[in-house]
Backbone as numpy.savetxt, mean C-alpha at the origin, in Angstrom:
# Nx Ny Nz CAx CAy CAz Cx Cy Cz
21.20 -14.56 5.11 22.77 -13.54 5.23 23.07 -12.83 4.14
22.45 -13.18 2.87 23.03 -11.81 2.02 22.29 -10.65 2.36
21.20 -10.59 2.97 21.07 -8.89 2.77 21.76 -7.87 3.73
22.35 -9.22 5.33 22.99 -8.40 5.83 25.01 -8.22 5.50
25.15 -8.95 4.25 26.29 -8.58 4.21 26.78 -7.75 3.17
25.66 -7.53 2.34 25.63 -7.09 1.18 25.22 -5.37 1.64
24.69 -4.99 3.10 24.13 -4.26 4.20 26.06 -4.21 4.33
26.37 -4.58 4.89 27.32 -4.09 5.51 28.65 -3.25 4.37
29.08 -4.44 3.28 29.47 -3.92 2.15 29.33 -2.53 1.37
27.89 -2.77 1.65 27.19 -1.03 1.10 28.32 0.17 2.08
28.80 -0.32 2.86 28.92 0.67 3.95 30.04 0.57 3.40
30.62 -0.29 3.27 32.51 -0.33 3.16 32.67 -0.18 1.86
32.78 -0.40 1.15 33.28 -0.35 -0.50 32.50 0.20 -1.13
33.53 1.18 -1.75 33.06 2.19 -2.69 31.82 1.55 -3.25
30.75 2.82 -3.73 29.34 2.19 -4.44 30.20 2.57 -6.36
28.98 2.52 -7.25 28.45 2.95 -7.98 27.23 3.41 -7.96
26.69 4.78 -8.43 25.42 5.43 -8.98 24.22 3.81 -9.57
23.32 3.54 -8.54 22.55 2.34 -9.25 21.89 2.94 -10.87
21.68 4.26 -10.73 20.82 4.76 -12.31 21.83 5.04 -13.33
23.12 5.52 -13.08 24.57 5.61 -13.82 25.66 5.18 -14.20
25.73 4.52 -13.25 26.91 3.82 -13.06 27.99 4.96 -12.63
27.69 6.11 -11.93 28.79 7.15 -11.84 29.86 6.00 -10.30
30.73 6.72 -10.14 31.38 6.31 -9.29 31.11 6.40 -7.70
31.48 5.87 -6.67 31.81 6.02 -5.46 30.65 6.91 -4.76
29.17 7.18 -5.68 28.04 7.14 -5.31 26.74 5.80 -5.42
25.76 5.79 -3.98 25.49 5.22 -4.88 24.00 5.03 -5.53
23.57 6.67 -5.50 22.76 7.53 -6.22 23.31 8.39 -6.60
23.41 9.36 -7.61 23.63 10.31 -7.69 22.75 11.78 -7.98
23.49 12.76 -8.05 22.06 14.29 -7.89 21.11 13.98 -9.13
21.43 13.38 -9.98 21.04 13.88 -11.27 19.62 12.03 -10.95
20.69 11.34 -11.01 19.54 10.81 -11.33 18.32 10.33 -9.73
18.89 10.86 -8.85 17.78 11.28 -8.16 16.59 12.20 -8.14
17.53 13.28 -8.74 15.97 14.01 -9.49 15.04 13.01 -10.44
15.78 12.05 -10.99 14.95 11.67 -11.91 13.40 10.82 -11.59
14.21 10.03 -10.01 13.55 9.55 -9.21 12.37 10.13 -8.53
12.73 11.06 -7.89 12.09 11.62 -6.99 11.54 13.43 -7.12
12.49 13.85 -8.43 12.32 15.37 -8.55 10.65 15.66 -9.72
9.81 14.27 -9.76 8.51 14.86 -10.34 7.60 14.66 -9.25
6.45 15.42 -9.52 5.35 15.30 -8.14 4.56 14.07 -8.76
4.49 13.04 -7.38 3.81 12.61 -7.72 2.33 12.58 -7.93
1.30 11.52 -9.23 0.30 11.53 -9.67 0.02 10.20 -9.80
-1.63 10.04 -10.26 -2.48 9.42 -10.70 -1.82 8.37 -11.84
-2.14 6.84 -11.91 -1.80 6.72 -13.04 -2.52 4.71 -13.35
-2.74 4.67 -14.43 -3.69 3.80 -14.50 -3.53 2.98 -15.82
-3.16 1.68 -15.73 -2.44 0.64 -16.98 -4.32 0.80 -18.13
-3.33 0.44 -19.24 -4.68 0.32 -20.30 -4.01 -0.79 -20.96
-5.20 -2.22 -20.83 -6.49 -2.33 -20.09 -6.42 -1.65 -18.97
-6.98 -0.76 -18.46 -7.77 -0.80 -16.73 -8.52 -2.56 -16.05
-7.57 -3.28 -15.71 -8.61 -4.13 -14.47 -9.23 -3.99 -13.63
-10.67 -4.27 -13.79 -11.77 -4.01 -12.86 -11.12 -4.40 -11.29
-11.87 -3.90 -10.56 -11.32 -4.15 -9.01 -9.72 -2.93 -8.79
-8.65 -2.72 -9.11 -7.52 -1.89 -9.65 -8.35 -0.96 -8.61
-7.73 -0.82 -7.75 -7.68 0.18 -6.99 -7.29 1.51 -7.41
-7.20 3.06 -6.62 -6.16 4.23 -7.64 -4.99 3.80 -7.58
-4.83 4.19 -8.31 -2.80 4.67 -7.98 -2.16 5.45 -8.29
-1.01 5.78 -7.23 -0.40 7.06 -7.56 0.99 6.55 -7.84
1.45 7.08 -8.41 3.47 6.68 -8.77 4.03 8.13 -8.94
5.49 8.12 -8.79 6.60 9.10 -8.57 6.91 8.92 -9.90
7.60 8.32 -11.24 8.78 8.58 -12.12 8.12 7.12 -12.84
8.11 7.41 -14.30 7.96 6.79 -15.12 9.23 5.82 -15.53
8.43 5.13 -15.86 9.95 3.22 -15.35 10.61 3.74 -16.46
11.70 4.49 -17.18 12.56 4.12 -18.29 14.00 4.95 -17.29
14.79 4.84 -17.99 15.80 5.25 -17.84 16.89 5.02 -16.86
17.25 5.81 -16.05 17.83 5.67 -14.91 16.77 5.31 -13.24
15.77 5.99 -13.61 14.77 5.00 -12.43 14.77 3.18 -12.70
14.19 3.04 -13.91 14.15 1.76 -14.92 16.13 1.04 -14.01
16.61 2.03 -14.31 18.21 1.23 -13.79 18.51 0.91 -12.02
17.92 1.93 -11.88 17.84 2.12 -10.40 16.73 0.74 -9.74
15.76 0.91 -9.95 15.00 -0.24 -9.66 15.39 -1.41 -9.47
16.16 -1.76 -10.92 16.91 -2.78 -11.08 17.52 -3.48 -10.49
18.40 -2.86 -9.81 19.85 -2.53 -9.10 19.50 -3.08 -7.95
18.36 -2.25 -7.83 17.83 -2.88 -6.05 17.40 -3.96 -5.88
16.35 -4.45 -7.09 15.59 -5.50 -6.82 16.43 -6.61 -7.52
17.51 -7.12 -7.99 18.20 -7.92 -8.71 19.60 -7.65 -8.35
19.87 -7.21 -8.57 21.61 -6.75 -7.88 21.78 -6.75 -6.25
20.60 -6.63 -6.11 21.28 -6.77 -4.27 21.90 -5.00 -4.11
21.44 -4.20 -4.93 21.60 -2.81 -4.43 20.41 -2.25 -3.09
21.48 -3.06 -2.11 20.36 -2.87 -1.08 20.21 -1.30 -0.51
21.70 -0.51 -0.54 21.08 1.25 -0.19 20.42 1.98 -0.84
19.79 1.99 -2.11 19.27 2.04 -2.86 17.78 1.78 -1.72
17.57 1.32 -1.68 16.11 1.11 -0.56 15.34 2.71 0.18
16.82 3.29 0.49 15.96 4.67 1.30 15.56 5.16 0.58
16.37 6.13 -1.07 15.98 7.06 -1.62 14.66 6.31 -2.67
14.85 4.99 -2.61 13.19 4.54 -3.39 11.97 4.54 -2.63
12.10 3.92 -1.06 11.24 4.15 0.27 10.91 6.15 0.02
11.55 6.92 -0.11 11.22 8.30 -0.36 10.85 8.59 -1.18
10.43 8.26 -2.21 9.86 8.59 -3.66 8.36 7.62 -3.50
8.03 6.43 -3.04 7.19 5.51 -2.68 5.81 6.62 -1.63
6.96 6.84 -0.71 6.70 7.78 0.38 5.82 9.14 -0.18
6.23 9.91 -0.91 5.57 10.73 -1.71 4.38 10.48 -2.98
4.18 9.23 -3.19 3.37 8.83 -3.88 2.11 8.70 -2.82
2.15 7.97 -1.78 1.58 7.70 -0.73 0.37 9.06 0.21
1.96 9.56 -0.01 1.33 11.43 0.83 0.46 12.01 -0.33
0.27 11.75 -1.17 -0.34 12.13 -2.57 -1.62 11.85 -2.11
-1.50 10.48 -2.36 -2.66 9.89 -2.22 -3.39 9.96 -1.19
-2.89 10.39 -0.39 -3.41 9.91 0.80 -4.69 11.22 0.91
-3.31 12.29 0.28 -4.10 14.14 0.67 -5.58 13.70 -0.03
-5.39 13.15 -0.78 -6.56 13.15 -1.64 -7.95 12.61 -1.28
-8.37 12.32 0.07 -9.22 11.91 1.12 -10.00 10.65 0.15
-11.18 10.88 0.48 -12.22 10.13 0.10 -12.07 9.48 -1.56
-12.30 10.33 -2.70 -11.79 9.82 -3.49 -11.25 9.09 -3.94
-10.01 8.78 -3.47 -8.68 7.75 -3.25 -9.05 6.72 -3.83
-10.12 6.16 -3.03 -9.49 4.54 -3.37 -11.38 3.73 -2.46
-11.32 2.65 -2.66 -12.94 1.99 -2.25 -12.86 2.34 -0.98
-13.96 1.98 -0.53 -14.42 2.25 0.96 -15.09 0.43 1.00
-14.45 0.44 2.48 -14.34 -1.36 3.04 -14.95 -0.81 4.42
-16.76 -1.37 4.47 -17.00 -0.77 5.46 -17.75 -1.76 6.38
-17.93 -1.56 7.16 -17.38 -2.26 8.78 -18.78 -2.34 9.21
-19.90 -1.80 9.10 -21.34 -2.63 9.85 -21.79 -2.76 8.55
-23.77 -2.51 8.73 -24.40 -3.07 7.70 -24.81 -1.81 6.96
-24.94 -0.80 7.50 -25.12 0.54 7.54 -23.91 0.80 6.34
-24.47 1.46 5.48 -23.65 1.99 4.46 -22.72 3.88 5.26
-21.67 3.70 4.61 -20.49 4.60 5.55 -20.01 5.74 4.88
-19.42 6.52 5.28 -19.23 7.92 4.25 -18.64 8.16 5.05
-17.20 7.43 5.73 -16.00 8.28 6.54 -14.86 8.77 5.57
-14.41 10.29 5.17 -13.77 10.50 4.69 -12.12 10.70 5.00
-11.64 9.09 5.78 -10.40 9.19 6.79 -9.14 10.81 6.46
-9.01 10.52 5.25 -7.38 11.20 4.89 -8.12 12.46 4.74
-9.27 13.29 4.26 -9.66 13.91 3.59 -10.45 14.60 4.89
-10.38 14.71 5.96 -10.67 14.64 7.38 -9.39 16.02 7.71
-8.22 15.94 7.49 -7.13 16.66 7.95 -6.82 17.34 6.61
-5.94 18.27 6.87 -5.61 19.37 5.51 -4.04 18.91 4.86
-3.58 18.84 4.06 -2.62 18.29 4.21 -1.28 18.96 4.54
-0.42 18.24 4.44 0.82 19.94 5.98 1.74 19.64 3.77
2.99 19.86 4.27 4.21 20.17 3.54 3.85 18.97 2.44
4.61 19.06 1.35 5.09 17.75 0.38 3.63 17.11 0.38
2.05 17.55 0.47 1.40 16.77 0.69 0.79 16.22 1.67
1.38 15.66 2.49 1.28 14.82 3.68 -0.06 14.96 4.37
-1.01 14.24 3.98 -2.21 13.99 5.13 -1.92 13.42 6.35
-2.31 14.49 7.26 -2.23 14.34 8.72 -3.27 13.92 9.31
-2.63 12.47 9.24 -3.51 10.98 9.50 -4.07 11.00 10.85
-3.26 11.82 11.88 -3.40 11.92 13.22 -4.99 12.42 13.72
-5.36 13.39 12.85 -6.06 14.26 12.84 -7.69 13.68 12.16
-7.37 12.69 11.73 -8.38 11.89 11.09 -8.82 11.11 12.31
-8.59 10.67 13.51 -8.58 9.70 13.84 -9.04 8.66 13.92
-8.60 7.95 12.29 -8.88 6.83 11.99 -7.64 5.58 11.24
-6.95 6.28 12.47 -6.13 4.95 12.92 -4.27 5.40 11.78
-4.04 4.92 11.67 -2.29 5.46 11.02 -2.15 5.06 9.05
-1.49 5.22 8.22 -1.20 4.31 7.23 -1.03 2.76 7.34
-1.65 2.49 6.69 -1.12 0.55 7.12 -0.50 0.23 5.56
0.63 0.25 5.37 1.75 0.16 4.15 1.61 -1.43 3.74
0.92 -1.86 2.74 0.64 -3.78 2.76 1.74 -3.83 1.38
2.82 -4.40 1.27 3.52 -4.44 -0.17 3.28 -5.72 -0.36
3.27 -5.74 -1.58 2.44 -6.31 -2.56 4.07 -7.78 -2.47
3.64 -9.04 -2.20 4.61 -9.90 -2.15 5.42 -10.33 -3.29
6.48 -10.83 -3.06 7.29 -11.63 -4.46 6.85 -12.99 -4.32
7.13 -13.95 -5.67 7.23 -14.79 -5.24 8.08 -15.38 -3.94
8.23 -16.73 -3.91 8.97 -17.06 -2.71 10.80 -17.59 -3.03
10.23 -18.01 -4.61 11.35 -18.58 -5.14 12.34 -17.13 -5.67
11.75 -15.76 -5.83 12.27 -14.67 -6.37 12.92 -14.00 -5.17
12.46 -14.47 -4.44 13.20 -13.66 -2.87 13.92 -14.71 -2.39
14.54 -15.91 -2.62 15.40 -16.86 -2.44 16.68 -16.46 -3.17
16.27 -16.48 -4.93 17.14 -15.96 -5.56 18.17 -15.07 -5.32
16.79 -13.76 -4.93 17.41 -12.61 -4.55 18.33 -11.75 -3.30
17.80 -12.86 -2.08 17.78 -12.79 -1.09 17.24 -11.61 0.07
16.42 -11.24 -0.68 15.55 -9.96 -0.19 14.21 -10.02 -0.89
13.14 -8.68 -0.58 11.74 -8.84 -0.67 11.99 -7.44 -1.42
12.10 -6.80 -2.23 12.10 -5.68 -2.40 10.95 -4.70 -2.31
9.76 -5.49 -2.80 8.58 -4.31 -1.83 8.83 -3.89 -0.45
8.98 -5.18 0.18 8.76 -5.05 1.34 10.32 -4.20 2.33
11.29 -4.12 1.32 12.24 -3.57 2.27 11.83 -1.95 1.54
11.42 -1.52 0.58 10.80 -0.72 -0.11 9.94 0.27 1.13
9.13 -0.18 1.60 7.84 -0.08 2.01 8.26 0.30 3.29
9.06 -0.60 4.63 9.88 -0.22 5.34 10.43 1.05 5.41
11.12 1.64 4.29 11.73 2.46 4.31 10.76 4.20 4.22
9.59 3.72 3.11 8.63 4.83 3.15 7.53 5.27 4.19
8.17 3.78 5.12 7.04 4.14 6.11 7.74 5.13 7.36
9.07 4.87 7.47 10.28 5.46 8.06 9.60 7.07 7.32
10.12 7.42 6.63 10.13 8.27 5.57 8.64 8.95 5.98
7.73 8.59 6.11 6.71 8.85 6.93 6.23 9.88 8.28
7.01 8.81 8.77 7.04 8.96 10.15 7.62 9.97 10.39
9.08 10.29 9.77 9.85 11.29 10.07 9.13 12.75 9.62
8.02 12.41 8.84 7.75 13.78 8.24 6.26 14.10 9.13
5.71 13.40 10.00 4.93 13.49 11.11 4.02 12.48 10.63
3.68 11.69 9.63 2.72 10.97 8.81 2.27 9.71 9.71
1.27 8.87 10.90 1.53 7.78 11.41 1.45 7.10 10.34
2.17 6.23 10.61 2.53 4.61 9.22 3.22 3.36 9.95
2.58 2.35 9.31 3.25 1.30 10.14 3.53 0.40 8.62
4.44 -0.84 8.90 3.84 -2.31 7.20 3.35 -3.34 8.01
2.54 -3.46 7.00 1.87 -4.80 7.88 2.00 -5.96 6.32
3.05 -6.69 6.17 3.30 -7.59 5.31 2.02 -8.82 6.04
1.55 -8.48 5.30 0.13 -10.36 5.80 -0.16 -10.91 4.44
0.18 -10.57 3.37 0.00 -11.30 1.72 0.90 -12.46 1.49
0.50 -12.81 1.41 1.86 -13.78 1.16 1.02 -14.79 -0.39
1.52 -15.77 -1.11 1.07 -16.15 -2.12 0.38 -17.87 -1.25
-0.99 -17.89 -2.24 -1.08 -19.11 -1.88 -0.90 -20.26 -2.79
-0.45 -19.99 -4.14 -0.43 -21.00 -5.04 0.86 -20.56 -5.43
1.96 -21.07 -6.04 2.70 -21.08 -7.59 2.03 -20.29 -8.99
2.79 -19.24 -9.19 2.20 -18.49 -10.18 3.36 -19.03 -11.77
3.16 -18.36 -12.35 4.18 -18.71 -13.31 5.19 -17.40 -13.65
6.12 -17.16 -14.50 6.77 -16.00 -14.83 6.01 -15.08 -15.49
5.95 -14.18 -14.84 5.27 -12.62 -15.39 5.66 -11.93 -16.81
7.12 -12.93 -16.72 7.73 -11.69 -18.50 7.33 -12.36 -19.57
6.98 -11.95 -20.40 6.64 -12.37 -21.93 4.98 -12.27 -21.83
4.51 -12.51 -20.70 2.39 -12.59 -20.61 1.80 -11.26 -20.97
1.43 -11.00 -21.67 0.32 -9.50 -21.57 -0.38 -9.23 -20.23
-1.24 -8.32 -20.95 -1.67 -8.02 -19.44 -3.11 -9.28 -19.32
-3.83 -8.99 -20.13 -4.85 -10.60 -19.72 -4.09 -11.96 -19.37
-3.23 -12.63 -19.74 -2.76 -13.41 -19.12 -2.15 -13.45 -17.73
-2.22 -11.93 -17.95 -0.89 -11.84 -16.30 -2.16 -11.70 -15.15
-3.15 -11.18 -15.76 -4.77 -11.22 -14.35 -4.68 -12.59 -13.98
-4.98 -13.27 -15.35 -5.51 -14.98 -15.34 -4.37 -15.10 -14.34
-3.19 -15.67 -14.38 -2.48 -16.00 -13.85 -2.05 -16.09 -12.28
-2.37 -14.54 -11.94 -2.45 -14.21 -10.39 -3.96 -14.08 -9.80
-5.12 -14.13 -10.31 -6.30 -14.20 -10.31 -6.23 -15.56 -9.00
-6.55 -14.88 -7.66 -6.39 -16.17 -6.86 -5.05 -16.74 -6.41
-4.42 -15.72 -6.47 -3.02 -16.09 -6.13 -2.87 -16.04 -4.66
-2.97 -14.80 -4.28 -3.13 -13.87 -2.97 -3.75 -14.64 -1.98
-3.55 -14.17 -0.76 -4.38 -13.90 0.63 -3.69 -13.59 2.09
-4.44 -13.45 2.69 -3.98 -12.72 3.81 -3.17 -14.03 4.69
-3.13 -13.65 5.37 -1.90 -14.99 7.06 -3.05 -14.62 7.25
-3.17 -15.28 8.63 -4.42 -15.94 8.98 -4.25 -14.85 10.13
-4.95 -13.93 10.81 -4.96 -12.95 11.91 -4.79 -12.09 11.10
-4.55 -11.94 9.87 -4.14 -10.55 9.06 -5.21 -9.71 8.66
-6.87 -10.38 8.41 -7.59 -9.17 8.45 -7.63 -8.52 9.76
-7.83 -9.30 10.95 -8.14 -8.58 12.30 -6.99 -6.75 12.04
-6.14 -7.34 12.04 -5.03 -5.99 11.85 -5.23 -4.84 10.96
-5.76 -5.54 9.62 -6.16 -5.02 8.44 -7.29 -4.16 9.04
-8.14 -4.97 10.04 -9.27 -4.24 10.30 -9.12 -3.12 11.60
-7.78 -2.78 11.49 -8.14 -2.19 13.04 -8.23 -0.56 12.60
-8.63 -0.46 11.31 -8.60 0.75 11.59 -7.79 1.77 10.56
-7.54 2.98 9.90 -6.73 3.62 9.46 -7.01 2.95 7.57
-5.97 3.62 6.93 -6.07 3.78 5.75 -4.95 2.68 5.00
-5.78 1.68 4.07 -4.68 0.57 3.77 -4.12 1.16 2.65
-2.60 1.21 2.52 -2.10 1.27 1.00 -1.29 0.44 0.80
-1.88 -0.28 -0.68 -0.91 -1.55 -1.11 -0.04 -0.64 -1.74
1.57 -1.38 -1.43 2.52 -0.58 -2.15 3.33 -1.52 -2.97
3.77 -0.94 -4.42 5.37 -2.36 -4.81 6.38 -1.46 -5.13
6.95 -1.90 -5.54 8.07 -0.44 -6.34 7.76 -0.42 -8.00
6.82 -1.39 -8.68 6.89 -1.06 -10.11 5.11 -1.37 -10.44
4.13 -0.71 -11.65 3.21 -1.07 -12.09 3.25 -0.83 -13.24
2.93 -2.30 -14.03 3.13 -2.43 -15.50 1.91 -2.49 -15.68
0.75 -3.80 -15.84 -0.35 -3.44 -16.20 -1.27 -3.80 -14.99
-0.82 -3.69 -13.67 -1.79 -3.55 -12.63 -2.20 -4.91 -12.11
-1.86 -6.20 -12.39 -2.72 -7.59 -12.17 -1.94 -7.50 -10.48
-0.81 -7.32 -10.51 -0.51 -7.47 -8.96 -1.61 -7.01 -8.15
-1.52 -5.24 -8.48 -2.16 -4.63 -7.26 -3.47 -5.04 -6.98
-4.19 -5.36 -8.25 -5.58 -5.75 -8.36 -6.04 -7.02 -7.46
-5.13 -8.39 -7.46 -5.48 -9.05 -7.18 -4.52 -9.50 -5.32
-4.00 -8.23 -5.49 -3.44 -7.55 -3.93 -4.83 -6.80 -3.08
-5.58 -6.43 -3.96 -6.85 -5.66 -3.64 -7.65 -6.59 -3.14
-8.21 -8.22 -3.92 -9.42 -8.78 -4.26 -8.54 -9.72 -2.26
-7.67 -10.11 -2.39 -7.12 -10.88 -1.26 -7.38 -9.44 -0.27
-7.47 -8.73 -0.22 -7.14 -7.87 1.10 -8.85 -7.62 1.63
-9.54 -7.07 0.31 -11.02 -7.52 0.67 -11.86 -8.74 1.16
-11.37 -9.86 0.72 -12.07 -11.01 1.00 -11.24 -10.60 2.74
-10.03 -10.76 3.02 -10.35 -11.19 4.50 -10.88 -9.79 4.91
-10.83 -8.69 4.61 -11.25 -8.03 5.28 -13.35 -8.16 5.64
-13.31 -8.72 4.65 -15.27 -8.36 4.70 -15.38 -10.39 5.67
-14.38 -11.63 5.33 -13.74 -12.01 6.74 -14.35 -11.69 7.83
-13.26 -10.75 8.18 -13.15 -10.40 9.11 -14.71 -9.87 10.05
-15.12 -9.40 9.03 -15.99 -8.23 9.53 -17.40 -9.08 9.77
-17.32 -10.64 9.21 -18.50 -11.52 9.24 -18.33 -12.06 10.39
-16.72 -12.28 11.02 -16.63 -13.35 12.25 -17.06 -12.07 13.26
-16.97 -11.08 13.26 -17.40 -9.93 14.34 -18.67 -10.15 14.62
-19.23 -9.84 13.49 -21.09 -9.71 13.29 -21.41 -10.84 14.26
-21.18 -12.26 13.64 -21.29 -13.01 14.58 -21.00 -13.76 15.77
-19.71 -13.11 16.18 -19.67 -12.62 18.07 -20.70 -11.72 18.69
-21.18 -10.68 17.58 -21.91 -9.88 18.23 -23.22 -10.69 18.43
-23.77 -11.13 17.49 -24.96 -11.84 17.67 -24.78 -12.27 18.51
-23.85 -13.77 18.80 -24.11 -14.70 20.11 -23.85 -13.88 21.18
-23.27 -12.94 21.31 -23.37 -11.67 22.50 -24.62 -11.37 23.17
-25.20 -10.53 22.17 -26.57 -10.18 22.08 -27.43 -11.25 22.18
-27.47 -12.72 21.78 -28.52 -13.52 22.17 -27.87 -13.88 23.30
-26.90 -13.63 24.48 -26.65 -14.47 25.64 -27.16 -13.29 26.50
-27.57 -12.06 25.82 -28.58 -10.77 27.02 -27.36 -10.05 27.60
-26.34 -10.54 26.42 -24.99 -9.55 27.19 -26.17 -7.64 26.46
-26.09 -6.54 27.41 -26.89 -5.49 26.83 -25.30 -4.38 26.30
-25.91 -3.69 25.64 -24.59 -2.57 24.72 -25.12 -0.85 25.37
-24.31 -0.36 25.59 -24.45 1.20 25.49 -25.32 1.26 24.51
-26.03 2.25 24.17 -26.99 2.99 23.02 -25.54 3.52 22.24
-25.41 3.32 20.80 -24.50 3.76 20.42 -23.32 2.92 19.96
-23.07 1.58 20.50 -22.05 1.26 20.13 -23.10 0.13 19.10
-21.58 -1.36 18.58 -21.92 -1.82 17.55 -20.96 -2.88 17.68
-20.64 -3.23 18.61 -19.68 -4.55 18.78 -18.61 -3.88 19.31
-17.72 -4.99 19.80 -15.65 -4.92 20.22 -15.35 -3.53 19.00
-15.03 -2.28 19.95 -13.81 -1.60 19.06 -14.46 -0.67 17.61
-16.02 -0.81 18.04 -16.20 -0.19 17.10 -17.50 1.19 17.21
-17.67 2.10 17.11 -18.42 2.88 17.74 -19.28 3.38 16.66
-20.27 3.36 16.91 -21.11 4.42 15.90 -21.29 5.27 16.31
-21.25 6.76 15.72 -22.17 7.72 15.41 -23.12 7.89 14.17
-24.07 9.24 14.65 -25.29 9.27 13.86 -25.03 10.65 13.63
-25.29 11.47 12.05 -25.05 12.32 11.90 -26.39 12.62 10.25
-26.44 13.86 10.11 -27.11 14.05 9.81 -26.94 14.29 8.19
-27.19 13.37 7.48 -26.90 13.39 5.40 -27.53 14.68 4.55
-27.97 14.02 3.57 -28.06 15.22 2.54 -29.78 14.71 2.54
-30.57 15.99 2.66 -32.49 15.94 3.02 -32.34 15.62 3.91
-31.44 15.43 4.95 -31.90 14.99 6.60 -31.81 14.10 6.93
-32.07 13.29 6.24 -31.29 11.55 6.57 -30.85 11.51 7.19
-30.84 10.29 8.67 -29.97 10.44 9.47 -28.83 9.06 9.33
-27.86 8.97 8.87 -26.43 8.13 8.59 -26.27 7.07 10.14
-25.87 6.43 10.07 -25.18 5.72 10.95 -23.55 5.73 10.56
-22.29 5.72 11.84 -21.23 5.70 11.06 -20.36 4.43 12.05
-19.65 3.98 11.51 -19.01 3.26 12.75 -17.58 2.91 12.39
-17.27 3.16 13.20 -15.37 3.46 13.25 -14.41 2.57 14.20
-13.13 2.17 13.57 -13.10 2.99 12.24 -13.44 1.73 10.94
-12.87 2.72 9.79 -12.77 2.35 8.45 -11.84 2.50 7.46
-12.12 1.25 6.84 -10.76 1.32 5.92 -10.96 1.34 4.26
-10.42 2.61 4.46 -10.26 2.80 3.34 -9.15 1.94 1.70
-9.22 1.33 0.84 -7.65 0.70 0.30 -7.73 1.75 -1.32
-6.40 1.55 -1.11 -5.86 3.01 -2.25 -4.37 1.96 -2.65
-3.31 2.63 -3.74 -2.18 1.76 -3.97 -1.21 2.86 -4.69
0.34 2.81 -4.69 1.30 3.58 -4.53 2.41 2.96 -5.15
2.94 3.54 -6.03 4.20 2.96 -6.46 5.12 3.76 -6.69
6.62 2.93 -6.58 7.52 4.08 -7.13 7.74 4.47 -8.54
6.93 3.36 -9.43 7.21 3.91 -10.91 6.32 3.48 -12.13
5.46 3.81 -12.67 4.92 2.93 -13.71 5.46 2.91 -15.26
4.62 2.66 -15.79 5.00 2.58 -17.49 4.71 3.83 -17.96
5.33 4.69 -18.52 5.18 6.31 -18.94 3.82 6.20 -19.70
3.35 5.07 -20.54 1.95 5.15 -20.87 0.55 5.77 -19.98
0.67 4.82 -19.11 0.08 5.13 -17.63 -0.21 6.52 -16.57
0.64 7.46 -16.98 0.28 8.53 -16.32 -0.71 9.34 -17.39
-1.62 9.70 -16.12 -2.68 10.78 -16.60 -2.25 12.15 -17.19
């Protein structure tokens, strides 16, 4: 109830800037510039946890940007979701435009693959990778979920709301994208505030999983982009990436079992196919070596609105 009521009051009642408190505007020009005025770039927490995908962020988590994120997350300033989504879409676009080196490859078959999903298309305006030109499906934005108790207390899920706004911004820019909220917490976790990087990683390890059927959706092809509003130690994104990789691996194993069962029953396959919805292509690699590729293929990366200042490269 709080969500739609807050949306309504944001439209009817005079607002104040979420960054500086200036009256009669949800976000003033100066604070919007602080949020969206920088070119997104790669961020790395120190220390960097093993398994963290490549992460891009728009702005340092200081001053007006910090105030805007807190206003949206903790005070229910839902009118800020759109500018936050615009900022997040910028980070997603820059990362997608960097192609194969942007993330870790999930293999779809037994053979090693080298499908540069976003790298096949040329970057468009604002660094937009033209996902449609790659043949590898849309960008799949997977929000990092908040704890259930936090969602209940806030009345909304901030990362999911921003992800939906970012997907809309990407589609308006001609980049196919959709949100897949397939992650959820499988066990309670302690409050992260006051924990150091090692403690946060231990607190979150094994805490997330992909919902039933989510692995099939993730393996439908396309670049998987984990999205969140903020990165500090990288523990949440690392755990989200682990859960997504596990689900994709489990889904692949199930598909392979089905394929073997079909072959045992004597079902014939046309040359060049490797299972339902997966087509193999043969290409010549370095030294004339023949390589097999299965499509679709998934690449995991991550994008956030803000990160700690010392994590920017």
